[in-house]
PDB file of C-alpha atoms in Angstrom:
ATOM      1  CA  MET G  98       9.493  -7.760  -7.499  1.00  0.00           C
ATOM      2  CA  THR G  99      10.143  -6.085  -4.153  1.00  0.00           C
ATOM      3  CA  ILE G 100       7.132  -4.847  -2.217  1.00  0.00           C
ATOM      4  CA  GLY G 101       7.400  -2.471   0.731  1.00  0.00           C
ATOM      5  CA  ILE G 102       4.619  -2.384   3.292  1.00  0.00           C
ATOM      6  CA  VAL G 103       4.316   0.450   5.799  1.00  0.00           C
ATOM      7  CA  GLY G 104       2.202  -0.600   8.771  1.00  0.00           C
ATOM      8  CA  LEU G 105       1.630  -4.242   9.655  1.00  0.00           C
ATOM      9  CA  GLY G 106      -1.852  -4.118  11.126  1.00  0.00           C
ATOM     10  CA  LEU G 107      -4.745  -6.170   9.786  1.00  0.00           C
ATOM     11  CA  ILE G 108      -4.520  -4.808   6.214  1.00  0.00           C
ATOM     12  CA  GLY G 109      -0.739  -4.434   5.939  1.00  0.00           C
ATOM     13  CA  GLY G 110      -0.189  -7.809   7.570  1.00  0.00           C
ATOM     14  CA  SER G 111      -2.671  -9.442   5.206  1.00  0.00           C
ATOM     15  CA  PHE G 112      -0.902  -7.910   2.192  1.00  0.00           C
ATOM     16  CA  ALA G 113       2.430  -9.148   3.548  1.00  0.00           C
ATOM     17  CA  LYS G 114       1.103 -12.670   4.024  1.00  0.00           C
ATOM     18  CA  ALA G 115      -0.587 -12.741   0.596  1.00  0.00           C
ATOM     19  CA  TYR G 116       2.526 -11.509  -1.213  1.00  0.00           C
ATOM     20  CA  SER G 117       4.947 -13.665   0.783  1.00  0.00           C
ATOM     21  CA  ASP G 118       2.996 -16.749  -0.340  1.00  0.00           C
ATOM     22  CA  ASN G 119       4.245 -15.967  -3.851  1.00  0.00           C
ATOM     23  CA  ASP G 120       7.923 -16.812  -4.382  1.00  0.00           C
ATOM     24  CA  GLU G 121       8.376 -14.086  -6.999  1.00  0.00           C
ATOM     25  CA  HIS G 122       7.959 -11.334  -4.380  1.00  0.00           C
ATOM     26  CA  LYS G 123      10.323 -10.054  -1.739  1.00  0.00           C
ATOM     27  CA  VAL G 124       8.442  -8.290   1.069  1.00  0.00           C
ATOM     28  CA  LEU G 125      10.012  -5.574   3.231  1.00  0.00           C
ATOM     29  CA  ALA G 126       8.006  -3.891   5.980  1.00  0.00           C
ATOM     30  CA  TYR G 127       8.100  -0.995   8.387  1.00  0.00           C
ATOM     31  CA  ASN G 128       6.153  -0.934  11.642  1.00  0.00           C
ATOM     32  CA  ARG G 129       6.662   1.284  14.666  1.00  0.00           C
ATOM     33  CA  SER G 130       6.601  -1.783  16.918  1.00  0.00           C
ATOM     34  CA  LYS G 131       9.694  -3.956  16.609  1.00  0.00           C
ATOM     35  CA  GLU G 132       7.725  -6.823  18.192  1.00  0.00           C
ATOM     36  CA  VAL G 133       5.337  -6.796  15.219  1.00  0.00           C
ATOM     37  CA  ILE G 134       8.260  -6.753  12.772  1.00  0.00           C
ATOM     38  CA  GLN G 135       9.726  -9.767  14.577  1.00  0.00           C
ATOM     39  CA  ALA G 136       6.369 -11.587  14.562  1.00  0.00           C
ATOM     40  CA  ALA G 137       6.001 -10.952  10.817  1.00  0.00           C
ATOM     41  CA  TYR G 138       9.539 -12.177  10.211  1.00  0.00           C
ATOM     42  CA  ASN G 139       8.902 -15.290  12.348  1.00  0.00           C
ATOM     43  CA  ASP G 140       5.700 -15.973  10.355  1.00  0.00           C
ATOM     44  CA  LYS G 141       7.733 -15.647   7.126  1.00  0.00           C
ATOM     45  CA  ALA G 142       5.364 -12.838   6.074  1.00  0.00           C
ATOM     46  CA  ILE G 143       8.308 -10.495   5.447  1.00  0.00           C
ATOM     47  CA  ASP G 144      11.869 -10.883   4.253  1.00  0.00           C
ATOM     48  CA  GLY G 145      13.249  -7.876   6.100  1.00  0.00           C
ATOM     49  CA  GLU G 146      12.660  -4.460   7.573  1.00  0.00           C
ATOM     50  CA  LEU G 147      11.913  -1.486   5.292  1.00  0.00           C
ATOM     51  CA  ASN G 148      14.111   1.583   5.875  1.00  0.00           C
ATOM     52  CA  GLU G 149      15.748   4.569   4.155  1.00  0.00           C
ATOM     53  CA  GLY G 150      18.531   2.342   2.858  1.00  0.00           C
ATOM     54  CA  ASN G 151      16.403  -0.256   1.066  1.00  0.00           C
ATOM     55  CA  ILE G 152      13.182   1.571   0.152  1.00  0.00           C
ATOM     56  CA  LYS G 153      14.896   2.325  -3.175  1.00  0.00           C
ATOM     57  CA  ASP G 154      14.703  -1.409  -3.923  1.00  0.00           C
ATOM     58  CA  CYS G 155      10.886  -1.396  -3.811  1.00  0.00           C
ATOM     59  CA  ASP G 156       8.842  -1.585  -6.995  1.00  0.00           C
ATOM     60  CA  LEU G 157       5.608  -1.136  -5.047  1.00  0.00           C
ATOM     61  CA  ILE G 158       5.088   0.524  -1.662  1.00  0.00           C
ATOM     62  CA  LEU G 159       1.811   0.072   0.236  1.00  0.00           C
ATOM     63  CA  LEU G 160       0.997   2.700   2.873  1.00  0.00           C
ATOM     64  CA  CYS G 161      -1.218   0.924   5.414  1.00  0.00           C
ATOM     65  CA  LEU G 162      -1.546   3.649   8.034  1.00  0.00           C
ATOM     66  CA  TYR G 163      -4.079   6.310   8.990  1.00  0.00           C
ATOM     67  CA  PRO G 164      -4.251   9.133   6.392  1.00  0.00           C
ATOM     68  CA  GLN G 165      -2.106  11.742   8.165  1.00  0.00           C
ATOM     69  CA  LEU G 166       0.504   9.116   9.071  1.00  0.00           C
ATOM     70  CA  CYS G 167       0.646   8.043   5.397  1.00  0.00           C
ATOM     71  CA  ILE G 168       1.216  11.648   4.360  1.00  0.00           C
ATOM     72  CA  ASP G 169       3.896  12.116   7.032  1.00  0.00           C
ATOM     73  CA  TYR G 170       5.685   8.886   6.082  1.00  0.00           C
ATOM     74  CA  LEU G 171       5.602   9.674   2.360  1.00  0.00           C
ATOM     75  CA  THR G 172       6.858  13.221   2.978  1.00  0.00           C
ATOM     76  CA  LYS G 173       9.809  11.851   4.961  1.00  0.00           C
ATOM     77  CA  MET G 174      10.675   8.945   2.642  1.00  0.00           C
ATOM     78  CA  ALA G 175       9.937  10.465  -0.788  1.00  0.00           C
ATOM     79  CA  PRO G 176      13.569  11.446  -1.470  1.00  0.00           C
ATOM     80  CA  TYR G 177      14.586   7.780  -1.154  1.00  0.00           C
ATOM     81  CA  ILE G 178      11.910   6.286  -3.448  1.00  0.00           C
ATOM     82  CA  ARG G 179      12.883   5.300  -7.008  1.00  0.00           C
ATOM     83  CA  LYS G 180      11.363   7.261  -9.872  1.00  0.00           C
ATOM     84  CA  ASP G 181       9.885   4.119 -11.441  1.00  0.00           C
ATOM     85  CA  ALA G 182       8.292   2.921  -8.182  1.00  0.00           C
ATOM     86  CA  MET G 183       4.568   2.941  -7.460  1.00  0.00           C
ATOM     87  CA  VAL G 184       3.131   3.983  -4.099  1.00  0.00           C
ATOM     88  CA  ILE G 185      -0.430   3.169  -3.083  1.00  0.00           C
ATOM     89  CA  ASP G 186      -2.261   3.894   0.146  1.00  0.00           C
ATOM     90  CA  CYS G 187      -4.881   1.746   1.865  1.00  0.00           C
ATOM     91  CA  CYS G 188      -6.903   4.504   3.557  1.00  0.00           C
ATOM     92  CA  GLY G 189     -10.668   4.699   3.738  1.00  0.00           C
ATOM     93  CA  THR G 190     -10.886   8.304   2.508  1.00  0.00           C
ATOM     94  CA  LYS G 191      -9.239   9.509  -0.671  1.00  0.00           C
ATOM     95  CA  GLU G 192      -9.547  13.258  -1.226  1.00  0.00           C
ATOM     96  CA  LEU G 193      -7.207  14.329   1.606  1.00  0.00           C
ATOM     97  CA  ILE G 194      -4.633  11.637   0.960  1.00  0.00           C
ATOM     98  CA  CYS G 195      -4.667  12.117  -2.817  1.00  0.00           C
ATOM     99  CA  GLN G 196      -4.503  15.933  -2.609  1.00  0.00           C
ATOM    100  CA  SER G 197      -1.483  15.583  -0.321  1.00  0.00           C
ATOM    101  CA  CYS G 198       0.354  12.633  -1.870  1.00  0.00           C
ATOM    102  CA  TYR G 199       0.003  13.307  -5.615  1.00  0.00           C
ATOM    103  CA  PRO G 200       2.092  16.516  -5.389  1.00  0.00           C
ATOM    104  CA  ILE G 201       4.792  14.704  -3.369  1.00  0.00           C
ATOM    105  CA  ALA G 202       4.960  11.945  -5.971  1.00  0.00           C
ATOM    106  CA  LYS G 203       5.064  14.472  -8.804  1.00  0.00           C
ATOM    107  CA  GLN G 204       7.869  16.419  -7.110  1.00  0.00           C
ATOM    108  CA  TYR G 205      10.015  13.288  -6.691  1.00  0.00           C
ATOM    109  CA  GLY G 206       9.005  11.574  -9.945  1.00  0.00           C
ATOM    110  CA  PHE G 207       7.363   8.365  -8.746  1.00  0.00           C
ATOM    111  CA  THR G 208       3.747   7.267  -9.206  1.00  0.00           C
ATOM    112  CA  PHE G 209       1.170   7.585  -6.435  1.00  0.00           C
ATOM    113  CA  ILE G 210      -2.219   5.912  -6.810  1.00  0.00           C
ATOM    114  CA  GLY G 211      -4.884   6.138  -4.139  1.00  0.00           C
ATOM    115  CA  GLY G 212      -6.264   2.793  -3.054  1.00  0.00           C
ATOM    116  CA  HIS G 213      -8.739   1.310  -0.617  1.00  0.00           C
ATOM    117  CA  PRO G 214      -9.162  -2.413  -0.021  1.00  0.00           C
ATOM    118  CA  MET G 215     -12.804  -3.079   0.838  1.00  0.00           C
ATOM    119  CA  ALA G 216     -11.872  -5.795   3.301  1.00  0.00           C
ATOM    120  CA  GLY G 217     -11.550  -6.032   7.019  1.00  0.00           C
ATOM    121  CA  SER G 218     -12.579  -7.727  10.205  1.00  0.00           C
ATOM    122  CA  GLU G 219     -13.878  -6.838  13.622  1.00  0.00           C
ATOM    123  CA  LYS G 220     -10.420  -7.847  14.841  1.00  0.00           C
ATOM    124  CA  THR G 221      -7.325  -5.716  14.338  1.00  0.00           C
ATOM    125  CA  GLY G 222      -3.566  -6.069  14.319  1.00  0.00           C
ATOM    126  CA  PHE G 223      -1.000  -8.262  12.636  1.00  0.00           C
ATOM    127  CA  GLU G 224      -1.985 -11.242  14.775  1.00  0.00           C
ATOM    128  CA  ASN G 225      -5.404 -11.251  13.047  1.00  0.00           C
ATOM    129  CA  SER G 226      -4.107 -10.743   9.507  1.00  0.00           C
ATOM    130  CA  THR G 227      -4.488 -13.548   7.000  1.00  0.00           C
ATOM    131  CA  ASP G 228      -3.247 -14.302   3.506  1.00  0.00           C
ATOM    132  CA  ILE G 229      -6.869 -14.623   2.296  1.00  0.00           C
ATOM    133  CA  LEU G 230      -8.383 -11.448   3.773  1.00  0.00           C
ATOM    134  CA  LEU G 231      -8.317  -9.709   0.384  1.00  0.00           C
ATOM    135  CA  GLU G 232      -9.669 -12.641  -1.658  1.00  0.00           C
ATOM    136  CA  ASN G 233     -12.774 -11.617  -3.621  1.00  0.00           C
ATOM    137  CA  ALA G 234     -12.740  -8.174  -2.000  1.00  0.00           C
ATOM    138  CA  TYR G 235     -12.943  -5.028  -4.084  1.00  0.00           C
ATOM    139  CA  TYR G 236      -9.845  -2.871  -4.167  1.00  0.00           C
ATOM    140  CA  LEU G 237     -10.791   0.666  -5.176  1.00  0.00           C
ATOM    141  CA  LEU G 238      -8.090   2.552  -7.078  1.00  0.00           C
ATOM    142  CA  THR G 239      -8.119   6.320  -7.556  1.00  0.00           C
ATOM    143  CA  PRO G 240      -5.358   7.161 -10.036  1.00  0.00           C
ATOM    144  CA  PHE G 241      -4.345  10.696 -10.926  1.00  0.00           C
ATOM    145  CA  GLU G 242      -5.211  11.826 -14.457  1.00  0.00           C
ATOM    146  CA  GLU G 243      -1.504  11.769 -15.344  1.00  0.00           C
ATOM    147  CA  THR G 244      -1.000   8.193 -14.114  1.00  0.00           C
ATOM    148  CA  PRO G 245       0.600   6.197 -16.937  1.00  0.00           C
ATOM    149  CA  LEU G 246      -1.748   3.444 -18.123  1.00  0.00           C
ATOM    150  CA  GLU G 247       1.045   0.870 -17.951  1.00  0.00           C
ATOM    151  CA  ASN G 248       1.517   1.668 -14.235  1.00  0.00           C
ATOM    152  CA  LEU G 249      -2.207   1.316 -13.599  1.00  0.00           C
ATOM    153  CA  SER G 250      -2.252  -2.003 -15.478  1.00  0.00           C
ATOM    154  CA  LEU G 251       0.727  -3.318 -13.518  1.00  0.00           C
ATOM    155  CA  LEU G 252      -0.849  -2.219 -10.236  1.00  0.00           C
ATOM    156  CA  LYS G 253      -4.111  -3.984 -11.129  1.00  0.00           C
ATOM    157  CA  GLU G 254      -2.090  -7.129 -11.831  1.00  0.00           C
ATOM    158  CA  LEU G 255      -0.241  -6.880  -8.513  1.00  0.00           C
ATOM    159  CA  VAL G 256      -3.436  -6.283  -6.541  1.00  0.00           C
ATOM    160  CA  ALA G 257      -5.084  -9.218  -8.320  1.00  0.00           C
ATOM    161  CA  LYS G 258      -2.309 -11.490  -6.993  1.00  0.00           C
ATOM    162  CA  THR G 259      -3.830 -11.013  -3.520  1.00  0.00           C
ATOM    163  CA  GLY G 260      -7.204 -12.253  -4.808  1.00  0.00           C
ATOM    164  CA  ALA G 261      -8.788  -8.785  -4.814  1.00  0.00           C
ATOM    165  CA  ASN G 262     -10.799  -7.292  -7.689  1.00  0.00           C
ATOM    166  CA  CYS G 263      -9.840  -3.783  -8.843  1.00  0.00           C
ATOM    167  CA  VAL G 264     -12.300  -0.987  -9.527  1.00  0.00           C
ATOM    168  CA  VAL G 265     -11.026   2.380 -10.814  1.00  0.00           C
ATOM    169  CA  LEU G 266     -12.740   5.664  -9.891  1.00  0.00           C
ATOM    170  CA  SER G 267     -11.980   9.245  -8.894  1.00  0.00           C
ATOM    171  CA  PRO G 268     -11.176  10.208  -5.285  1.00  0.00           C
ATOM    172  CA  SER G 269     -14.462  12.102  -4.923  1.00  0.00           C
ATOM    173  CA  GLU G 270     -16.481   9.192  -6.386  1.00  0.00           C
ATOM    174  CA  HIS G 271     -14.716   6.877  -3.941  1.00  0.00           C
ATOM    175  CA  ASP G 272     -15.556   9.056  -0.962  1.00  0.00           C
ATOM    176  CA  LYS G 273     -19.228   9.383  -1.986  1.00  0.00           C
ATOM    177  CA  ILE G 274     -19.579   5.617  -2.424  1.00  0.00           C
ATOM    178  CA  THR G 275     -17.836   4.685   0.805  1.00  0.00           C
ATOM    179  CA  ALA G 276     -19.815   7.333   2.731  1.00  0.00           C
ATOM    180  CA  ALA G 277     -23.043   5.876   1.393  1.00  0.00           C
ATOM    181  CA  ILE G 278     -21.986   2.336   2.327  1.00  0.00           C
ATOM    182  CA  SER G 279     -20.884   3.382   5.815  1.00  0.00           C
TER     183      SER G 279
END
């Protein structure tokens, strides 16, 4: 399975490290800083750089950026994503990202599922990422009503490989819960 990760900060870097620990995954990543890409490659957290030419190879794409940057990236790269691929974001709010990304996914025929790993640290950046950051954390998933159950099941399985526990709810339920916690 090939996993694409967009943004190698604390969360994206931790996903990369968790998935690269498993020999059955190939990890490709995009980051605006080439120094971070090189550091991730040196740490053996990624197998290569994610781009327009190889994003079609990804079975799963994780958008680990701020909401508007996720929307912008997905808008730009959607024509290159395979129809059987799944895209999930890692943003803290869901309604904006889901309202924007579901229509893009529908237009291009791939699956988008909103997601939010309930993990973090007071430290940021790839240099503070760890392969165990997501262990025992909740990963909130906000699928669209039309999301095929087999895609949701596969995504739960893939998220579980990082050590996280999946919880499924609507985007508005997610935002109410996370607002209350914050």
